[in-house]
């Protein structure tokens, strides 16, 4: 957007990951609407499409919800997809992170594997508590 001069700070992805698919614009239409599909296809940015699919596979593997701090970003670097993801306690006191790199055609697989890896690291208890308890209650349970 060429608006860098308006920003007070630019956060790099090693400083703070965004929410999954943050900033991506999605357009829907009927699958049999050939005319609309032709216009939409012209708007599609394939690299972004691939990255968002990777990120959404990550979120799906985690059964993500709005109570769970989940972040993830995929980028295409030197012809490969590079994905970083994390899950965390609401206060940031506990976090699990992963980074995966692979072929662009494996983007969905990479996102899914990253989500499964973090889910295994954190354990089912982590996610169950997020849904059922307040952040203070979750922290108390994890530190026992």
PDB file of C-alpha atoms in Angstrom:
ATOM      1  CA  UNK A   1       0.000   0.000   0.000  1.00  0.00           C
ATOM      2  CA  UNK A   2       3.078   2.188   0.084  1.00  0.00           C
ATOM      3  CA  UNK A   3       2.120   3.740   3.444  1.00  0.00           C
ATOM      4  CA  UNK A   4       5.272   2.975   5.428  1.00  0.00           C
ATOM      5  CA  UNK A   5       5.772   6.660   6.216  1.00  0.00           C
ATOM      6  CA  UNK A   6       2.432   6.649   8.122  1.00  0.00           C
ATOM      7  CA  UNK A   7       3.468   3.831  10.469  1.00  0.00           C
ATOM      8  CA  UNK A   8       4.999   4.663  13.832  1.00  0.00           C
ATOM      9  CA  UNK A   9       6.587   1.197  13.954  1.00  0.00           C
ATOM     10  CA  UNK A  10       6.805  -1.798  11.669  1.00  0.00           C
ATOM     11  CA  UNK A  11       6.587  -5.094  13.529  1.00  0.00           C
ATOM     12  CA  UNK A  12       8.590  -7.855  11.916  1.00  0.00           C
ATOM     13  CA  UNK A  13       7.310 -11.411  12.135  1.00  0.00           C
ATOM     14  CA  UNK A  14      10.038 -12.427  14.573  1.00  0.00           C
ATOM     15  CA  UNK A  15       8.698  -9.741  16.960  1.00  0.00           C
ATOM     16  CA  UNK A  16       4.973 -10.431  16.748  1.00  0.00           C
ATOM     17  CA  UNK A  17       3.052 -12.861  14.584  1.00  0.00           C
ATOM     18  CA  UNK A  18      -0.352 -11.764  13.295  1.00  0.00           C
ATOM     19  CA  UNK A  19      -3.612 -13.629  13.612  1.00  0.00           C
ATOM     20  CA  UNK A  20      -4.105 -16.313  10.988  1.00  0.00           C
ATOM     21  CA  UNK A  21      -4.995 -14.792   7.585  1.00  0.00           C
ATOM     22  CA  UNK A  22      -4.868 -11.269   9.033  1.00  0.00           C
ATOM     23  CA  UNK A  23      -4.961  -8.732   6.256  1.00  0.00           C
ATOM     24  CA  UNK A  24      -6.200 -11.144   3.582  1.00  0.00           C
ATOM     25  CA  UNK A  25      -9.378 -10.245   1.749  1.00  0.00           C
ATOM     26  CA  UNK A  26     -11.761 -13.055   0.853  1.00  0.00           C
ATOM     27  CA  UNK A  27     -14.416 -12.847  -1.837  1.00  0.00           C
ATOM     28  CA  UNK A  28     -17.161 -15.445  -2.190  1.00  0.00           C
ATOM     29  CA  UNK A  29     -19.558 -16.223  -4.979  1.00  0.00           C
ATOM     30  CA  UNK A  30     -21.665 -19.121  -6.181  1.00  0.00           C
ATOM     31  CA  UNK A  31     -19.533 -21.942  -7.602  1.00  0.00           C
ATOM     32  CA  UNK A  32     -21.596 -21.980 -10.814  1.00  0.00           C
ATOM     33  CA  UNK A  33     -21.398 -18.208 -11.418  1.00  0.00           C
ATOM     34  CA  UNK A  34     -18.918 -18.295 -14.301  1.00  0.00           C
ATOM     35  CA  UNK A  35     -19.024 -14.556 -14.927  1.00  0.00           C
ATOM     36  CA  UNK A  36     -18.229 -13.603 -11.311  1.00  0.00           C
ATOM     37  CA  UNK A  37     -15.588 -16.313 -11.034  1.00  0.00           C
ATOM     38  CA  UNK A  38     -13.801 -14.838 -14.059  1.00  0.00           C
ATOM     39  CA  UNK A  39     -13.585 -11.427 -12.368  1.00  0.00           C
ATOM     40  CA  UNK A  40     -12.638 -12.858  -8.989  1.00  0.00           C
ATOM     41  CA  UNK A  41      -9.908 -15.012 -10.507  1.00  0.00           C
ATOM     42  CA  UNK A  42      -8.312 -11.892 -11.977  1.00  0.00           C
ATOM     43  CA  UNK A  43      -8.149 -10.402  -8.451  1.00  0.00           C
ATOM     44  CA  UNK A  44      -6.612 -13.472  -6.838  1.00  0.00           C
ATOM     45  CA  UNK A  45      -2.972 -13.212  -5.742  1.00  0.00           C
ATOM     46  CA  UNK A  46      -1.754 -16.808  -5.877  1.00  0.00           C
ATOM     47  CA  UNK A  47       1.073 -16.435  -3.329  1.00  0.00           C
ATOM     48  CA  UNK A  48      -1.358 -14.954  -0.803  1.00  0.00           C
ATOM     49  CA  UNK A  49      -3.896 -17.677  -1.602  1.00  0.00           C
ATOM     50  CA  UNK A  50      -1.308 -20.395  -0.895  1.00  0.00           C
ATOM     51  CA  UNK A  51      -0.160 -18.711   2.330  1.00  0.00           C
ATOM     52  CA  UNK A  52      -3.704 -18.259   3.643  1.00  0.00           C
ATOM     53  CA  UNK A  53      -4.487 -21.914   2.903  1.00  0.00           C
ATOM     54  CA  UNK A  54      -1.413 -22.925   4.932  1.00  0.00           C
ATOM     55  CA  UNK A  55      -2.421 -20.666   7.821  1.00  0.00           C
ATOM     56  CA  UNK A  56      -6.032 -21.874   7.817  1.00  0.00           C
ATOM     57  CA  UNK A  57      -4.888 -25.523   7.853  1.00  0.00           C
ATOM     58  CA  UNK A  58      -2.840 -24.655  10.953  1.00  0.00           C
ATOM     59  CA  UNK A  59      -5.869 -23.084  12.637  1.00  0.00           C
ATOM     60  CA  UNK A  60      -8.101 -26.014  11.687  1.00  0.00           C
ATOM     61  CA  UNK A  61      -5.628 -28.549  13.130  1.00  0.00           C
ATOM     62  CA  UNK A  62      -5.771 -26.652  16.426  1.00  0.00           C
ATOM     63  CA  UNK A  63      -9.577 -26.384  16.444  1.00  0.00           C
ATOM     64  CA  UNK A  64      -8.924 -22.703  17.035  1.00  0.00           C
ATOM     65  CA  UNK A  65     -11.499 -20.436  18.596  1.00  0.00           C
ATOM     66  CA  UNK A  66     -11.676 -16.807  19.620  1.00  0.00           C
ATOM     67  CA  UNK A  67     -10.649 -17.600  23.211  1.00  0.00           C
ATOM     68  CA  UNK A  68      -7.315 -19.149  22.260  1.00  0.00           C
ATOM     69  CA  UNK A  69      -4.396 -16.862  21.364  1.00  0.00           C
ATOM     70  CA  UNK A  70      -3.262 -18.400  18.085  1.00  0.00           C
ATOM     71  CA  UNK A  71      -0.981 -16.660  15.621  1.00  0.00           C
ATOM     72  CA  UNK A  72       0.460 -17.818  12.353  1.00  0.00           C
ATOM     73  CA  UNK A  73       2.001 -16.487   9.207  1.00  0.00           C
ATOM     74  CA  UNK A  74       3.126 -18.158   6.032  1.00  0.00           C
ATOM     75  CA  UNK A  75       5.424 -16.487   3.540  1.00  0.00           C
ATOM     76  CA  UNK A  76       6.961 -17.566   0.291  1.00  0.00           C
ATOM     77  CA  UNK A  77      10.728 -17.204   0.440  1.00  0.00           C
ATOM     78  CA  UNK A  78      13.088 -18.402  -2.297  1.00  0.00           C
ATOM     79  CA  UNK A  79      10.427 -20.621  -3.851  1.00  0.00           C
ATOM     80  CA  UNK A  80       9.531 -22.329  -0.569  1.00  0.00           C
ATOM     81  CA  UNK A  81       6.746 -21.778   1.918  1.00  0.00           C
ATOM     82  CA  UNK A  82       7.960 -20.756   5.367  1.00  0.00           C
ATOM     83  CA  UNK A  83       5.406 -20.969   8.166  1.00  0.00           C
ATOM     84  CA  UNK A  84       5.667 -19.772  11.772  1.00  0.00           C
ATOM     85  CA  UNK A  85       2.945 -20.412  14.269  1.00  0.00           C
ATOM     86  CA  UNK A  86       2.313 -20.126  17.972  1.00  0.00           C
ATOM     87  CA  UNK A  87      -0.264 -20.709  20.644  1.00  0.00           C
ATOM     88  CA  UNK A  88      -0.124 -18.951  23.982  1.00  0.00           C
ATOM     89  CA  UNK A  89      -1.807 -18.253  27.266  1.00  0.00           C
ATOM     90  CA  UNK A  90      -3.829 -15.028  27.120  1.00  0.00           C
ATOM     91  CA  UNK A  91      -1.221 -13.267  29.275  1.00  0.00           C
ATOM     92  CA  UNK A  92       1.707 -14.644  27.245  1.00  0.00           C
ATOM     93  CA  UNK A  93       3.172 -16.500  30.224  1.00  0.00           C
ATOM     94  CA  UNK A  94       3.183 -19.845  28.396  1.00  0.00           C
ATOM     95  CA  UNK A  95       3.673 -20.220  24.665  1.00  0.00           C
ATOM     96  CA  UNK A  96       4.472 -22.902  22.150  1.00  0.00           C
ATOM     97  CA  UNK A  97       6.033 -22.057  18.801  1.00  0.00           C
ATOM     98  CA  UNK A  98       6.989 -23.836  15.613  1.00  0.00           C
ATOM     99  CA  UNK A  99       8.506 -23.048  12.238  1.00  0.00           C
ATOM    100  CA  UNK A 100       8.224 -25.223   9.153  1.00  0.00           C
ATOM    101  CA  UNK A 101       9.569 -24.874   5.634  1.00  0.00           C
ATOM    102  CA  UNK A 102       8.688 -26.874   2.556  1.00  0.00           C
ATOM    103  CA  UNK A 103       7.501 -26.983  -1.011  1.00  0.00           C
ATOM    104  CA  UNK A 104       4.756 -24.560  -1.984  1.00  0.00           C
ATOM    105  CA  UNK A 105       2.549 -27.422  -3.160  1.00  0.00           C
ATOM    106  CA  UNK A 106       2.694 -28.833   0.397  1.00  0.00           C
ATOM    107  CA  UNK A 107       1.389 -25.615   2.001  1.00  0.00           C
ATOM    108  CA  UNK A 108      -1.760 -27.155   3.502  1.00  0.00           C
ATOM    109  CA  UNK A 109       0.170 -30.183   4.755  1.00  0.00           C
ATOM    110  CA  UNK A 110       2.777 -27.919   6.378  1.00  0.00           C
ATOM    111  CA  UNK A 111       0.107 -25.848   8.135  1.00  0.00           C
ATOM    112  CA  UNK A 112      -1.677 -28.953   9.372  1.00  0.00           C
ATOM    113  CA  UNK A 113       1.553 -30.541  10.639  1.00  0.00           C
ATOM    114  CA  UNK A 114       2.493 -27.325  12.453  1.00  0.00           C
ATOM    115  CA  UNK A 115      -0.876 -27.265  14.188  1.00  0.00           C
ATOM    116  CA  UNK A 116      -0.661 -30.927  15.147  1.00  0.00           C
ATOM    117  CA  UNK A 117       2.860 -30.388  16.510  1.00  0.00           C
ATOM    118  CA  UNK A 118       1.787 -27.522  18.766  1.00  0.00           C
ATOM    119  CA  UNK A 119      -1.331 -29.376  19.865  1.00  0.00           C
ATOM    120  CA  UNK A 120       0.851 -32.314  20.934  1.00  0.00           C
ATOM    121  CA  UNK A 121       3.327 -30.023  22.731  1.00  0.00           C
ATOM    122  CA  UNK A 122       0.627 -28.169  24.651  1.00  0.00           C
ATOM    123  CA  UNK A 123      -1.579 -31.174  25.339  1.00  0.00           C
ATOM    124  CA  UNK A 124      -5.354 -31.403  25.264  1.00  0.00           C
ATOM    125  CA  UNK A 125      -5.608 -29.898  28.745  1.00  0.00           C
ATOM    126  CA  UNK A 126      -4.261 -26.581  27.423  1.00  0.00           C
ATOM    127  CA  UNK A 127      -7.141 -26.146  24.964  1.00  0.00           C
ATOM    128  CA  UNK A 128      -9.842 -27.504  27.252  1.00  0.00           C
ATOM    129  CA  UNK A 129      -8.908 -24.969  29.905  1.00  0.00           C
ATOM    130  CA  UNK A 130      -8.961 -22.108  27.414  1.00  0.00           C
ATOM    131  CA  UNK A 131     -12.594 -22.775  26.617  1.00  0.00           C
ATOM    132  CA  UNK A 132     -13.798 -23.403  30.162  1.00  0.00           C
ATOM    133  CA  UNK A 133     -11.849 -20.959  32.341  1.00  0.00           C
ATOM    134  CA  UNK A 134     -10.823 -17.366  32.715  1.00  0.00           C
ATOM    135  CA  UNK A 135      -7.160 -16.517  31.922  1.00  0.00           C
ATOM    136  CA  UNK A 136      -6.334 -16.354  35.650  1.00  0.00           C
ATOM    137  CA  UNK A 137      -7.836 -19.788  36.260  1.00  0.00           C
ATOM    138  CA  UNK A 138      -5.964 -21.290  33.286  1.00  0.00           C
ATOM    139  CA  UNK A 139      -2.633 -19.945  34.495  1.00  0.00           C
ATOM    140  CA  UNK A 140      -3.226 -21.340  37.976  1.00  0.00           C
ATOM    141  CA  UNK A 141      -3.947 -24.807  36.573  1.00  0.00           C
ATOM    142  CA  UNK A 142      -0.895 -24.905  34.303  1.00  0.00           C
ATOM    143  CA  UNK A 143       1.508 -23.877  37.051  1.00  0.00           C
ATOM    144  CA  UNK A 144       0.386 -26.660  39.425  1.00  0.00           C
TER     145      UNK A 144
END
